[in-house]
Tab-separated table of C-alpha atoms in Angstrom:
chain	number	residue	atom	x	y	z
A	93	MET	CA	-10.853	17.733	-30.401
A	94	THR	CA	-7.103	18.178	-30.922
A	95	VAL	CA	-4.925	15.991	-28.794
A	96	GLU	CA	-1.691	17.593	-27.767
A	97	THR	CA	1.345	15.517	-28.831
A	98	LYS	CA	3.840	14.381	-26.155
A	99	LYS	CA	6.768	16.730	-25.723
A	100	GLU	CA	10.314	15.698	-24.702
A	101	ALA	CA	10.824	13.769	-21.451
A	102	VAL	CA	11.675	15.649	-18.233
A	103	GLY	CA	13.292	13.756	-15.452
A	104	ILE	CA	12.544	14.689	-11.798
A	105	VAL	CA	14.655	13.548	-8.810
A	106	GLY	CA	12.733	14.276	-5.630
A	107	LEU	CA	8.921	14.030	-5.766
A	108	GLY	CA	8.027	15.835	-2.536
A	109	ILE	CA	5.677	18.854	-2.311
A	110	MET	CA	7.379	20.735	-5.065
A	111	GLY	CA	8.672	17.993	-7.257
A	112	SER	CA	5.278	16.337	-7.466
A	113	ALA	CA	3.620	19.652	-8.488
A	114	TYR	CA	6.276	20.070	-11.229
A	115	ALA	CA	5.502	16.570	-12.410
A	116	LYS	CA	1.723	17.103	-12.418
A	117	ASN	CA	1.863	20.397	-14.363
A	118	LEU	CA	4.417	19.085	-16.907
A	119	LEU	CA	2.194	16.022	-17.581
A	120	GLU	CA	-0.847	18.157	-18.039
A	121	ARG	CA	0.989	20.197	-20.679
A	122	GLY	CA	2.101	17.266	-22.721
A	123	TYR	CA	5.436	16.332	-21.385
A	124	GLU	CA	6.598	12.904	-20.546
A	125	VAL	CA	7.886	12.682	-16.957
A	126	VAL	CA	10.235	10.132	-15.417
A	127	GLY	CA	10.984	10.437	-11.782
A	128	THR	CA	12.175	8.952	-8.633
A	129	ASP	CA	11.998	9.440	-4.895
A	130	VAL	CA	13.012	7.768	-1.683
A	131	THR	CA	9.365	7.198	-0.601
A	132	GLU	CA	6.871	4.817	-2.118
A	133	PRO	CA	3.844	7.018	-1.737
A	134	ALA	CA	5.520	9.722	-3.842
A	135	MET	CA	6.425	7.212	-6.528
A	136	ALA	CA	2.816	5.981	-6.486
A	137	THR	CA	1.522	9.460	-6.905
A	138	LEU	CA	3.677	10.017	-9.991
A	139	THR	CA	2.336	6.801	-11.499
A	140	ALA	CA	-1.176	7.821	-10.787
A	141	GLN	CA	-0.499	11.188	-12.482
A	142	GLY	CA	0.600	9.399	-15.602
A	143	GLY	CA	4.344	9.547	-15.171
A	144	ARG	CA	6.893	6.878	-15.114
A	145	ALA	CA	8.425	6.088	-11.684
A	146	VAL	CA	11.891	4.437	-11.654
A	147	GLY	CA	14.073	3.188	-8.850
A	148	SER	CA	17.064	5.524	-8.921
A	149	ALA	CA	18.443	8.898	-10.099
A	150	TRP	CA	20.558	6.796	-12.510
A	151	GLU	CA	17.424	5.557	-14.237
A	152	VAL	CA	16.038	9.086	-14.483
A	153	ALA	CA	19.217	10.258	-16.197
A	154	GLU	CA	19.017	7.371	-18.667
A	155	GLY	CA	15.406	8.477	-19.649
A	156	ALA	CA	15.649	12.216	-20.004
A	157	ASP	CA	17.826	15.077	-21.287
A	158	ILE	CA	16.279	17.583	-18.894
A	159	LEU	CA	16.694	16.826	-15.199
A	160	LEU	CA	15.189	18.694	-12.381
A	161	LEU	CA	16.657	18.058	-8.939
A	162	ALA	CA	14.082	18.974	-6.270
A	163	LEU	CA	16.081	17.779	-3.162
A	164	PRO	CA	15.717	18.694	0.585
A	165	SER	CA	19.304	18.731	1.718
A	166	VAL	CA	23.095	18.883	0.794
A	167	LYS	CA	23.456	15.221	1.670
A	168	ALA	CA	20.593	14.246	-0.764
A	169	LEU	CA	22.292	16.303	-3.449
A	170	GLU	CA	25.667	14.604	-2.929
A	171	ILE	CA	24.077	11.146	-3.184
A	172	VAL	CA	22.150	12.054	-6.266
A	173	THR	CA	25.096	13.813	-7.922
A	174	ALA	CA	27.190	10.550	-7.556
A	175	ASP	CA	24.328	8.513	-8.942
A	176	LEU	CA	23.826	10.714	-11.978
A	177	ALA	CA	27.510	10.969	-12.918
A	178	GLY	CA	27.649	7.573	-14.521
A	179	ALA	CA	24.364	7.842	-16.485
A	180	LEU	CA	24.081	11.355	-17.952
A	181	ARG	CA	23.278	11.583	-21.674
A	182	PRO	CA	25.726	13.869	-23.515
A	183	GLY	CA	24.328	17.409	-23.552
A	184	ALA	CA	21.872	16.736	-20.729
A	185	VAL	CA	20.885	19.840	-18.723
A	186	VAL	CA	20.742	19.338	-14.953
A	187	CYS	CA	18.755	21.977	-13.050
A	188	GLU	CA	19.515	22.188	-9.272
A	189	MET	CA	16.162	23.707	-8.032
A	190	GLY	CA	16.770	23.594	-4.243
A	191	THR	CA	17.525	26.280	-1.653
A	192	LEU	CA	20.938	25.091	-0.750
A	193	PRO	CA	24.430	26.573	-0.038
A	194	ILE	CA	26.116	27.768	-3.162
A	195	GLU	CA	29.100	25.483	-2.360
A	196	ALA	CA	26.872	22.527	-2.704
A	197	LYS	CA	25.607	23.584	-6.008
A	198	GLU	CA	29.083	24.250	-7.226
A	199	ALA	CA	30.195	20.841	-6.168
A	200	CYS	CA	27.308	19.332	-8.204
A	201	ARG	CA	28.450	21.338	-11.167
A	202	ALA	CA	32.066	20.386	-10.815
A	203	ALA	CA	31.110	16.660	-10.667
A	204	LEU	CA	28.696	16.583	-13.633
A	205	GLU	CA	29.983	18.979	-16.318
A	206	PRO	CA	33.077	16.900	-16.934
A	207	LYS	CA	30.529	14.207	-17.863
A	208	GLY	CA	29.213	16.432	-20.623
A	209	ALA	CA	26.213	17.881	-18.838
A	210	ILE	CA	25.254	21.477	-18.325
A	211	VAL	CA	24.494	22.227	-14.728
A	212	LEU	CA	22.165	25.252	-13.870
A	213	ASP	CA	21.367	26.844	-10.536
A	214	CYS	CA	17.580	27.279	-10.633
A	215	PRO	CA	16.002	27.954	-7.269
A	216	VAL	CA	12.231	28.378	-7.165
A	217	SER	CA	10.309	31.101	-5.236
A	218	GLY	CA	6.930	29.963	-4.092
A	219	THR	CA	5.038	27.569	-1.822
A	220	GLY	CA	3.710	24.173	-2.498
A	221	ALA	CA	0.245	25.662	-3.008
A	222	GLN	CA	1.593	28.081	-5.414
A	223	ALA	CA	3.453	25.273	-7.219
A	224	ALA	CA	0.195	23.342	-7.653
A	225	MET	CA	-1.293	26.450	-9.377
A	226	ARG	CA	1.785	27.145	-11.576
A	227	ASP	CA	2.268	30.350	-9.505
A	228	LEU	CA	6.050	30.075	-9.177
A	229	ALA	CA	9.075	32.305	-10.048
A	230	ILE	CA	12.189	30.407	-11.248
A	231	TYR	CA	15.579	32.211	-10.943
A	232	ALA	CA	17.819	30.420	-13.411
A	233	SER	CA	21.562	31.028	-13.565
A	234	GLY	CA	24.467	29.424	-15.350
A	235	GLU	CA	25.205	28.845	-19.063
A	236	GLU	CA	22.510	30.678	-21.022
A	237	ALA	CA	22.476	28.169	-23.857
A	238	GLY	CA	21.480	25.516	-21.246
A	239	PHE	CA	18.782	27.727	-19.953
A	240	ARG	CA	17.284	28.158	-23.354
A	241	LYS	CA	17.002	24.334	-23.589
A	242	VAL	CA	14.834	24.071	-20.497
A	243	GLU	CA	12.997	27.424	-20.678
A	244	ALA	CA	9.868	26.007	-22.336
A	245	ALA	CA	9.641	23.087	-19.779
A	246	PHE	CA	9.990	25.593	-16.865
A	247	GLY	CA	7.030	27.550	-18.359
A	248	ALA	CA	4.888	24.471	-17.932
A	249	PHE	CA	4.973	24.768	-14.144
A	250	ALA	CA	5.945	28.406	-13.398
A	251	ARG	CA	4.446	31.846	-13.876
A	252	ASP	CA	7.705	33.748	-14.082
A	253	VAL	CA	10.754	32.147	-15.688
A	254	ARG	CA	13.877	34.445	-15.853
A	255	TYR	CA	17.427	34.082	-16.732
A	256	CYS	CA	19.504	35.880	-14.071
A	257	GLY	CA	23.138	35.539	-15.283
A	258	GLY	CA	26.162	33.529	-14.078
A	259	PHE	CA	25.943	30.438	-12.042
A	260	GLY	CA	25.060	31.228	-8.429
A	261	THR	CA	23.065	34.416	-9.192
A	262	GLY	CA	19.834	32.475	-8.796
A	263	ILE	CA	20.521	31.264	-5.299
A	264	LYS	CA	21.606	34.630	-4.191
A	265	LEU	CA	18.282	36.083	-5.492
A	266	LYS	CA	16.451	33.358	-3.671
A	267	TYR	CA	18.068	34.206	-0.395
A	268	ILE	CA	16.719	37.765	-0.850
A	269	ALA	CA	13.325	36.519	-1.720
A	270	ASN	CA	13.200	34.219	1.267
A	271	LEU	CA	14.284	37.014	3.624
A	272	LEU	CA	11.171	38.865	2.516
A	273	VAL	CA	9.011	35.738	2.813
A	274	THR	CA	10.199	35.161	6.333
A	275	ILE	CA	9.356	38.743	7.469
A	276	HIS	CA	5.970	38.927	5.545
A	277	ASN	CA	4.798	35.573	6.893
A	278	LEU	CA	5.307	36.791	10.451
A	279	SER	CA	3.923	40.286	9.783
A	280	THR	CA	0.795	38.596	8.372
A	281	ALA	CA	0.327	36.627	11.578
A	282	GLU	CA	0.965	39.684	13.661
A	283	ALA	CA	-1.620	41.778	11.746
A	284	LEU	CA	-4.203	39.139	11.766
A	285	LEU	CA	-3.890	38.514	15.544
A	286	LEU	CA	-4.258	42.257	16.189
A	287	ALA	CA	-7.273	42.344	13.938
A	288	GLU	CA	-8.883	39.246	15.695
A	289	ARG	CA	-8.287	40.759	19.200
A	290	SER	CA	-9.748	44.027	18.113
A	291	GLY	CA	-12.923	42.228	17.144
A	292	LEU	CA	-12.666	42.465	13.394
A	293	ASP	CA	-13.955	39.893	11.092
A	294	LEU	CA	-10.883	38.200	9.679
A	295	ASN	CA	-12.384	37.547	6.244
A	296	LEU	CA	-13.280	41.234	5.987
A	297	VAL	CA	-9.649	42.071	6.964
A	298	PHE	CA	-8.333	39.801	4.307
A	299	ASP	CA	-10.458	41.225	1.582
A	300	ALA	CA	-9.740	44.768	2.537
A	301	ILE	CA	-5.951	44.360	3.015
A	302	ARG	CA	-5.549	42.367	-0.061
A	303	SER	CA	-6.760	45.365	-2.238
A	304	GLY	CA	-4.743	47.971	-0.283
A	305	ALA	CA	-1.175	49.170	0.161
A	306	GLY	CA	-0.483	46.650	2.948
A	307	ASN	CA	-0.872	43.667	0.781
A	308	SER	CA	1.977	41.112	-0.054
A	309	ARG	CA	2.102	37.838	-1.880
A	310	MET	CA	2.658	36.067	1.497
A	311	PHE	CA	-0.353	37.770	2.978
A	312	GLU	CA	-2.401	36.477	0.002
A	313	VAL	CA	-1.113	32.986	0.301
A	314	ARG	CA	-0.850	32.530	4.097
A	315	ALA	CA	-3.598	34.682	5.559
A	316	PRO	CA	-6.390	32.228	4.468
A	317	LEU	CA	-4.513	29.404	6.138
A	318	MET	CA	-4.181	31.436	9.327
A	319	ILE	CA	-7.887	32.475	9.342
A	320	GLU	CA	-8.926	28.871	8.911
A	321	ASN	CA	-6.258	27.483	11.345
A	322	ARG	CA	-5.450	25.056	8.582
A	323	TYR	CA	-1.780	24.082	8.761
A	324	GLU	CA	-1.714	20.521	7.367
A	325	PRO	CA	-0.900	19.425	4.844
A	326	ALA	CA	1.832	21.891	4.759
A	327	THR	CA	2.851	23.866	1.718
A	328	MET	CA	6.142	24.625	3.500
A	329	LYS	CA	7.002	22.764	6.665
A	330	HIS	CA	8.678	24.561	9.634
A	331	ASP	CA	11.408	21.912	10.010
A	332	ILE	CA	12.393	22.327	6.365
A	333	TYR	CA	12.166	26.111	6.397
A	334	ILE	CA	14.537	26.422	9.321
A	335	LYS	CA	17.239	25.337	6.902
A	336	ASP	CA	16.453	28.298	4.657
A	337	LEU	CA	16.571	30.721	7.717
A	338	GLN	CA	20.194	29.619	8.574
A	339	LEU	CA	21.260	29.969	4.898
A	340	ILE	CA	19.931	33.553	4.762
A	341	MET	CA	21.613	34.547	7.964
A	342	ASP	CA	24.904	32.800	6.839
A	343	PHE	CA	24.740	34.654	3.562
A	344	ALA	CA	24.055	38.089	5.213
A	345	ARG	CA	26.853	37.502	7.618
A	346	GLU	CA	29.201	36.719	4.689
A	347	MET	CA	28.118	39.917	3.056
A	348	ARG	CA	28.484	41.892	6.350
A	349	THR	CA	24.892	43.157	5.916
A	350	PRO	CA	22.661	43.999	8.874
A	351	THR	CA	19.271	42.098	8.807
A	352	PRO	CA	17.517	43.408	11.936
A	353	LEU	CA	13.970	42.406	10.875
A	354	MET	CA	15.058	38.982	9.771
A	355	ALA	CA	16.918	38.436	13.080
A	356	ALA	CA	13.795	39.506	15.013
A	357	CYS	CA	11.717	36.813	13.230
A	358	LEU	CA	13.983	33.869	14.172
A	359	PRO	CA	12.708	33.270	17.756
A	360	PHE	CA	9.037	32.854	16.564
A	361	TYR	CA	10.021	30.230	13.923
A	362	PHE	CA	12.127	28.315	16.584
A	363	ALA	CA	9.158	28.615	19.008
A	364	ALA	CA	6.960	26.867	16.365
A	365	LEU	CA	9.506	23.936	16.435
A	366	ALA	CA	9.497	23.991	20.271
A	367	GLU	CA	5.804	23.588	20.255
A	368	GLY	CA	6.032	20.520	17.988
A	369	ARG	CA	4.853	22.259	14.871
A	370	GLY	CA	7.787	21.025	12.679
A	371	LYS	CA	5.472	19.272	10.107
A	372	GLU	CA	3.033	22.157	10.058
A	373	ASP	CA	2.803	24.951	7.488
A	374	THR	CA	4.818	28.024	8.431
A	375	ALA	CA	1.494	29.800	8.562
A	376	SER	CA	1.127	28.277	11.994
A	377	LEU	CA	3.164	31.262	13.279
A	378	PHE	CA	-0.269	32.710	13.742
A	379	ALA	CA	-1.095	29.943	16.324
A	380	VAL	CA	2.333	30.500	17.988
A	381	LEU	CA	1.609	34.278	18.460
A	382	LYS	CA	-1.981	33.555	19.513
A	383	GLY	CA	-0.676	31.172	22.247
A	384	MET	CA	1.286	34.091	23.643
A	385	THR	CA	-2.013	35.923	24.436
A	386	GLU	CA	-3.758	33.145	26.127
A	387	PRO	CA	-3.804	33.243	29.910
A	388	ARG	CA	-1.559	30.817	31.708
A	389	GLY	CA	-2.903	28.490	34.491
A	390	THR	CA	-2.044	29.440	37.991
A	391	GLU	CA	-0.185	27.100	40.286
A	392	ASP	CA	-1.562	26.088	43.699
């Protein structure tokens, strides 16, 4: 049996749902992975997967020329950017993978490129479950020569890797993708609830719709979770996704573009938070809608 030789090292800063999936798939395809996270369980998971966990983004930068930033917030990106600035290897390629404001990505780029790095905007389309199965799309933008250096590594954990053009094009495309994800997730919940209340078997509905014109990737991914009422562990948590909703609406407002369906979805996502579903998968919109059909108790 031929043993695959180790490929170059890839550094990952942020080992949450997405980052840990990147690490697992990279390791399985022969890459070395060095990573860090603010939580000990995430670090332990990387070690168990066969990667090397280190204590800081600085140490990640010292150990790899390809750096993937899988961070949850602008504040986290600011902290990591400052940490990386003093440790980057000349010619390192830093890939900002998050769904964050373009201004935050530009600030990262402005801070790190004078240090000799190439900074790319590379948001990812797909859920945590899709990440685990390499069923992701990566929208890479920035210097094309930098993209070519990381393209093969991206292929280790994504189904569709594409270069989209100048820096910032990727995140704009991600806003568009997430607008559709937002609508399709709610439409899946709406359709399944109608099917359930009309007496249809939901597994039959899933199989039938999946092969017809009404199908969508979100229907395929989220309908099984809704049918099973299985919302934890989340592949995308409500309290994180709310950030994405705000980014989309801000972008649409800046572009002076009407988004009536997107706007109509927002109350249901916020209702999920109000019901304490922040840590649940966004598929739990099905439970939110279902709750609206249940009879309320009468007061004496």
